[in-house]
CSV table of C-alpha atoms in Angstrom, one decimal:
chain,number,residue,atom,x,y,z
O,1,MET,CA,-12.2,-23.3,-12.8
O,2,THR,CA,-14.6,-20.7,-14.1
O,3,GLU,CA,-15.0,-21.3,-17.9
O,4,THR,CA,-16.6,-18.0,-18.8
O,5,PRO,CA,-15.4,-14.5,-18.0
O,6,THR,CA,-16.6,-13.2,-14.6
O,7,ALA,CA,-17.1,-9.4,-14.3
O,8,PHE,CA,-17.8,-7.0,-11.5
O,9,GLU,CA,-18.7,-3.4,-11.9
O,10,LEU,CA,-19.2,-0.6,-9.4
O,11,THR,CA,-19.9,3.1,-9.6
O,12,PHE,CA,-19.7,5.1,-6.5
O,13,GLN,CA,-19.4,8.6,-5.1
O,14,PRO,CA,-16.3,9.5,-3.1
O,15,ASN,CA,-16.3,7.9,0.2
O,16,VAL,CA,-12.9,6.6,1.4
O,17,GLU,CA,-14.6,4.4,4.0
O,18,LEU,CA,-16.0,2.4,1.1
O,19,ILE,CA,-12.6,1.5,-0.3
O,20,SER,CA,-11.5,-0.9,2.3
O,21,ILE,CA,-15.0,-2.5,2.2
O,22,VAL,CA,-14.6,-3.0,-1.5
O,23,ARG,CA,-11.1,-4.4,-1.0
O,24,ARG,CA,-12.4,-7.0,1.4
O,25,PHE,CA,-15.3,-7.9,-0.8
O,26,LEU,CA,-13.0,-8.3,-3.9
O,27,SER,CA,-10.6,-10.5,-1.8
O,28,ASP,CA,-13.5,-12.9,-1.3
O,29,PHE,CA,-14.5,-12.5,-5.0
O,30,TYR,CA,-11.0,-13.4,-6.2
O,31,GLU,CA,-10.6,-16.2,-3.7
O,32,ARG,CA,-13.3,-18.1,-5.5
O,33,MET,CA,-11.4,-18.1,-8.7
O,34,ILE,CA,-7.7,-17.9,-7.8
O,35,GLU,CA,-5.8,-20.7,-6.0
O,36,ASP,CA,-3.0,-18.6,-4.5
O,37,HIS,CA,-3.6,-16.4,-1.5
O,38,ASP,CA,-0.6,-14.3,-2.3
O,39,THR,CA,-2.0,-13.5,-5.8
O,40,VAL,CA,-5.3,-12.6,-4.3
O,41,SER,CA,-3.6,-10.3,-1.9
O,42,ARG,CA,-1.6,-8.4,-4.6
O,43,ILE,CA,-4.7,-8.0,-6.7
O,44,ALA,CA,-6.7,-6.7,-3.7
O,45,LEU,CA,-3.8,-4.3,-3.0
O,46,ALA,CA,-3.8,-3.0,-6.6
O,47,THR,CA,-7.6,-2.6,-6.5
O,48,HIS,CA,-7.4,-0.6,-3.3
O,49,GLU,CA,-4.7,1.7,-4.5
O,50,LEU,CA,-6.4,2.3,-7.8
O,51,LEU,CA,-9.7,3.1,-6.1
O,52,GLU,CA,-8.1,5.5,-3.7
O,53,ASN,CA,-6.2,7.2,-6.5
O,54,ALA,CA,-9.5,7.6,-8.5
O,55,VAL,CA,-11.6,8.7,-5.6
O,56,LYS,CA,-9.0,11.3,-4.4
O,57,TYR,CA,-8.9,13.0,-7.8
O,58,ALA,CA,-12.4,12.5,-9.3
O,59,SER,CA,-13.5,16.0,-10.2
O,60,ASP,CA,-17.2,15.2,-10.2
O,61,GLY,CA,-17.1,12.7,-7.4
O,62,ALA,CA,-18.0,9.6,-9.5
O,63,THR,CA,-15.6,6.7,-9.9
O,64,PHE,CA,-16.3,3.7,-12.1
O,65,LEU,CA,-14.6,0.4,-11.2
O,66,SER,CA,-14.6,-2.7,-13.4
O,67,VAL,CA,-13.0,-6.0,-12.6
O,68,THR,CA,-12.9,-8.8,-15.1
O,69,PHE,CA,-11.6,-12.3,-14.7
O,70,GLU,CA,-11.0,-14.0,-18.0
O,71,PRO,CA,-10.1,-17.7,-17.8
O,72,GLY,CA,-7.6,-19.0,-20.4
O,73,GLY,CA,-6.0,-22.3,-21.4
O,74,THR,CA,-3.0,-22.4,-19.1
O,75,SER,CA,-3.6,-19.1,-17.2
O,76,SER,CA,-6.2,-16.5,-16.6
O,77,THR,CA,-6.2,-12.7,-16.8
O,78,VAL,CA,-7.5,-10.3,-14.2
O,79,SER,CA,-8.2,-6.8,-15.4
O,80,ILE,CA,-8.9,-3.9,-13.2
O,81,ARG,CA,-10.2,-0.8,-14.9
O,82,LEU,CA,-10.8,2.6,-13.1
O,83,MET,CA,-12.4,5.5,-14.8
O,84,ASN,CA,-13.0,9.0,-13.4
O,85,ARG,CA,-13.2,12.6,-14.5
O,86,ALA,CA,-10.3,14.7,-13.4
O,87,ASN,CA,-9.0,18.2,-13.6
O,88,ALA,CA,-6.1,19.2,-15.8
O,89,GLU,CA,-3.6,19.1,-13.0
O,90,HIS,CA,-4.4,15.6,-12.0
O,91,ILE,CA,-4.5,14.4,-15.7
O,92,ALA,CA,-1.0,15.9,-16.1
O,93,ALA,CA,0.2,14.2,-13.0
O,94,VAL,CA,-1.1,10.8,-14.1
O,95,ALA,CA,0.5,11.3,-17.5
O,96,THR,CA,3.8,12.1,-15.9
O,97,ILE,CA,3.7,8.9,-13.7
O,98,PHE,CA,3.0,6.7,-16.7
O,99,GLU,CA,5.7,8.4,-18.7
O,100,GLU,CA,8.1,7.7,-15.8
O,101,MET,CA,7.0,4.1,-15.6
O,102,SER,CA,7.7,3.7,-19.3
O,103,LEU,CA,11.3,4.8,-18.7
O,104,HIS,CA,11.9,2.2,-16.0
O,105,ASP,CA,11.7,-1.4,-17.1
O,106,ASP,CA,12.2,-2.7,-13.6
O,107,PRO,CA,9.1,-1.9,-11.6
O,108,PHE,CA,10.8,-2.6,-8.2
O,109,GLY,CA,13.8,-0.4,-9.0
O,110,HIS,CA,11.4,2.4,-10.0
O,111,TYR,CA,9.4,1.9,-6.8
O,112,GLN,CA,12.6,2.4,-4.8
O,113,ILE,CA,13.3,5.6,-6.7
O,114,ALA,CA,9.8,6.8,-6.0
O,115,MET,CA,10.1,6.0,-2.3
O,116,ALA,CA,13.3,8.1,-2.0
O,117,ARG,CA,11.5,11.0,-3.6
O,118,SER,CA,8.3,10.4,-1.6
O,119,ALA,CA,10.3,10.6,1.7
O,120,LYS,CA,10.8,14.3,1.2
O,121,ARG,CA,7.3,15.2,-0.2
O,122,LYS,CA,5.0,17.3,1.9
O,123,VAL,CA,1.8,16.6,0.0
O,124,GLY,CA,0.7,13.2,-1.3
O,125,SER,CA,2.9,10.1,-1.6
O,126,GLY,CA,3.3,9.8,-5.3
O,127,LEU,CA,3.5,6.0,-4.7
O,128,GLY,CA,0.0,4.6,-5.4
O,129,LEU,CA,0.3,3.7,-9.0
O,130,VAL,CA,4.0,2.8,-8.7
O,131,ARG,CA,3.1,0.4,-5.9
O,132,VAL,CA,0.4,-1.1,-8.0
O,133,ARG,CA,2.9,-1.9,-10.7
O,134,ALA,CA,5.6,-3.1,-8.4
O,135,GLU,CA,3.8,-4.9,-5.5
O,136,GLY,CA,0.7,-5.7,-7.5
O,137,GLU,CA,2.9,-7.0,-10.3
O,138,MET,CA,0.5,-5.4,-12.7
O,139,THR,CA,1.0,-4.4,-16.4
O,140,MET,CA,-0.5,-0.9,-16.6
O,141,SER,CA,-1.8,1.5,-19.2
O,142,HIS,CA,-3.9,4.5,-19.3
O,143,THR,CA,-6.0,6.6,-21.7
O,144,ILE,CA,-7.1,10.2,-21.4
O,145,GLU,CA,-10.2,11.4,-23.3
O,146,ASP,CA,-11.1,15.0,-22.6
O,147,ASP,CA,-11.3,15.0,-18.8
O,148,ARG,CA,-11.8,11.3,-18.5
O,149,VAL,CA,-8.9,9.2,-17.2
O,150,THR,CA,-9.0,5.5,-17.5
O,151,ILE,CA,-6.4,3.3,-15.9
O,152,LEU,CA,-6.1,-0.3,-16.7
O,153,ALA,CA,-4.1,-2.8,-14.6
O,154,GLN,CA,-3.8,-6.4,-15.7
O,155,THR,CA,-2.1,-9.5,-14.4
O,156,THR,CA,-1.9,-13.1,-15.3
O,157,VAL,CA,-2.8,-15.7,-12.7
O,158,THR,CA,-3.2,-19.4,-12.1
O,159,ALA,CA,-6.8,-20.2,-11.8
O,160,ARG,CA,-8.3,-22.3,-9.0
O,161,ARG,CA,-8.4,-25.9,-10.1
O,162,ARG,CA,-11.7,-27.7,-10.3
O,163,SER,CA,-12.4,-29.8,-7.3
I,1,MET,CA,8.7,7.8,28.5
I,2,SER,CA,6.3,10.4,27.0
I,3,ALA,CA,2.7,10.2,28.0
I,4,ALA,CA,1.1,7.1,26.7
I,5,SER,CA,-1.6,9.2,25.0
I,6,ASP,CA,1.1,11.0,23.1
I,7,LEU,CA,2.3,7.7,21.6
I,8,SER,CA,-0.9,6.0,20.8
I,9,VAL,CA,-3.7,6.2,18.3
I,10,ALA,CA,-7.2,4.7,18.7
I,11,LEU,CA,-9.5,5.0,15.7
I,12,ARG,CA,-12.5,2.9,14.8
I,13,ASP,CA,-10.5,0.7,12.4
I,14,PHE,CA,-6.9,1.4,13.3
I,15,SER,CA,-4.9,1.6,16.5
I,16,ALA,CA,-1.3,2.0,17.4
I,17,ASN,CA,0.5,2.1,20.7
I,18,VAL,CA,4.1,2.3,21.9
I,19,ARG,CA,5.8,0.8,24.9
I,20,ALA,CA,9.4,0.9,26.0
I,21,GLU,CA,11.5,-2.2,26.8
I,22,GLY,CA,14.9,-1.1,28.0
I,23,ARG,CA,16.5,0.9,25.2
I,24,SER,CA,13.9,-0.4,22.7
I,25,LEU,CA,10.5,0.9,21.7
I,26,ILE,CA,7.8,-1.4,20.5
I,27,LEU,CA,5.2,0.1,18.2
I,28,ARG,CA,2.3,-2.2,17.7
I,29,LEU,CA,-0.2,-1.6,14.8
I,30,SER,CA,-3.6,-3.1,14.5
I,31,GLY,CA,-6.5,-2.9,12.1
I,32,ASN,CA,-6.6,-1.2,8.7
I,33,ALA,CA,-4.2,1.6,7.8
I,34,ASP,CA,-6.1,3.3,5.1
I,35,MET,CA,-6.9,7.0,4.4
I,36,ALA,CA,-8.7,7.3,7.7
I,37,ALA,CA,-5.4,6.4,9.5
I,38,LYS,CA,-3.0,8.6,7.5
I,39,ASP,CA,-3.2,11.8,9.6
I,40,SER,CA,-2.8,9.9,12.8
I,41,LEU,CA,0.1,8.0,11.6
I,42,ASP,CA,1.7,11.1,10.1
I,43,SER,CA,1.7,12.7,13.5
I,44,LEU,CA,2.5,9.6,15.5
I,45,LEU,CA,5.7,8.5,13.7
I,46,PRO,CA,7.6,11.7,14.3
I,47,ARG,CA,6.7,11.4,18.0
I,48,VAL,CA,8.0,7.9,18.0
I,49,HIS,CA,11.2,9.1,16.3
I,50,ALA,CA,11.6,11.9,19.0
I,51,GLU,CA,11.0,9.4,21.8
I,52,ALA,CA,13.5,7.0,20.3
I,53,GLN,CA,16.1,9.8,20.3
I,54,ARG,CA,15.2,10.9,23.8
I,55,ILE,CA,15.9,7.5,25.3
I,56,SER,CA,18.9,6.8,23.0
I,57,ALA,CA,17.0,3.8,21.6
I,58,THR,CA,19.1,1.1,19.9
I,59,GLU,CA,16.0,-0.3,18.2
I,60,VAL,CA,12.4,0.3,17.4
I,61,GLN,CA,10.3,-2.8,16.7
I,62,VAL,CA,7.3,-2.3,14.6
I,63,ASP,CA,4.7,-5.0,15.0
I,64,PHE,CA,2.6,-5.4,11.9
I,65,ARG,CA,1.3,-8.8,12.8
I,66,ASN,CA,-2.2,-7.5,13.4
I,67,LEU,CA,-2.3,-5.0,10.6
I,68,GLU,CA,-4.7,-6.1,8.0
I,69,PHE,CA,-3.6,-3.6,5.3
I,70,MET,CA,-1.6,-0.5,4.7
I,71,ASN,CA,-2.2,1.9,1.9
I,72,SER,CA,0.5,3.9,0.1
I,73,SER,CA,-0.2,7.1,2.0
I,74,CYS,CA,0.5,5.3,5.3
I,75,PHE,CA,3.4,3.5,3.7
I,76,LYS,CA,4.8,6.9,2.8
I,77,SER,CA,4.7,7.9,6.5
I,78,PHE,CA,7.1,5.0,7.2
I,79,VAL,CA,9.3,5.9,4.3
I,80,THR,CA,9.6,9.5,5.6
I,81,TRP,CA,10.4,8.2,9.1
I,82,ILE,CA,13.1,5.8,7.8
I,83,SER,CA,14.6,8.6,5.8
I,84,GLU,CA,14.7,10.8,8.9
I,85,ILE,CA,16.6,8.0,10.8
I,86,GLY,CA,19.0,7.8,7.9
I,87,ASP,CA,19.6,11.5,8.1
I,88,LEU,CA,20.8,11.2,11.7
I,89,GLU,CA,24.5,11.2,12.7
I,90,ARG,CA,25.6,7.6,12.6
I,91,SER,CA,26.0,7.5,16.4
I,92,LYS,CA,22.4,8.5,16.9
I,93,GLU,CA,20.9,6.1,14.4
I,94,TYR,CA,18.7,3.2,15.7
I,95,LYS,CA,17.6,0.0,14.0
I,96,ILE,CA,14.1,-0.8,12.9
I,97,ARG,CA,12.8,-4.4,13.2
I,98,LEU,CA,9.6,-5.1,11.3
I,99,LEU,CA,7.6,-8.0,12.7
I,100,SER,CA,5.4,-9.5,10.0
I,101,ASN,CA,2.6,-11.9,9.8
I,102,PRO,CA,3.0,-14.4,6.9
I,103,GLU,CA,-0.8,-14.8,6.7
I,104,MET,CA,-1.1,-11.1,5.8
I,105,HIS,CA,0.3,-11.7,2.3
I,106,TRP,CA,0.6,-8.0,1.4
I,107,GLN,CA,3.3,-7.6,4.1
I,108,ARG,CA,5.8,-9.8,2.3
I,109,ARG,CA,6.2,-7.4,-0.6
I,110,SER,CA,5.6,-4.1,1.3
I,111,LEU,CA,8.0,-4.8,4.1
I,112,HIS,CA,10.6,-6.2,1.7
I,113,ALA,CA,10.3,-2.8,-0.2
I,114,LEU,CA,10.8,-0.9,3.1
I,115,ARG,CA,13.8,-3.1,3.9
I,116,CYS,CA,15.4,-2.5,0.5
I,117,PHE,CA,15.0,1.3,1.1
I,118,ALA,CA,17.4,1.1,4.1
I,119,VAL,CA,19.0,-2.3,4.3
I,120,ASP,CA,21.5,-1.1,7.0
I,121,LEU,CA,18.7,0.0,9.3
I,122,ILE,CA,15.9,-2.4,8.7
I,123,SER,CA,15.3,-6.1,9.3
I,124,VAL,CA,12.2,-8.1,8.8
I,125,GLU,CA,11.1,-11.0,10.9
I,126,SER,CA,8.2,-13.4,10.3
């Protein structure tokens, strides 16, 4: 098991093709530290969705991604942090989604509600962040400072045992 | 059946094709369903839906076994399609069977979520 925190940071301009490449890279990155393939998969999914969300709405094109793996005594914590500048409309939309998430204790139940609403939507899915919470099994929070949106998704994992 | 070209997609990292087997359609997906695949999937699934109704299909199998990943935008395309089936008269509904690959770990949660969205219409097979 890794004894010290392991971090990965990336800043890039919007390019949707990059996102899947980053997801594959991060899957390899997580595989080195996490025993369970299913856990690696849900973290990779969460990273992909958060990146897409940020890239789609970044007002100046730049998206900052930070991934940190912090080993602990009995478990480890993975933190995925995405930061981008956004316009007022997107900032309001993010705030609304987080407000809604706070009203639903059951992430999967909320996901089903969001899916029913999404089925009739003409623009966007409205599912990305909700999916991160439900399928990625992430604890999520966000901060807004001026036009900067930061989303933090965290999960606890069992680290790879030392061989 | 509609022209094969109407019911297929061939992109660099994503492909989809449909074939008929009696009163079933089989939709096979391969590759990576990310933002680059969204528009194609958005236009393909309504055509699959129309074809299923045209042949009075009893079932559409969706083969995810070679699908590496599906983002939420593409996932939404499936949600919309399933919702459209649910809006049909009961006599015109058809079932959807999702064929999954246990080695593609994302599929367990994503396909379970789809199934829960319409338990009467959807089954999942590994």
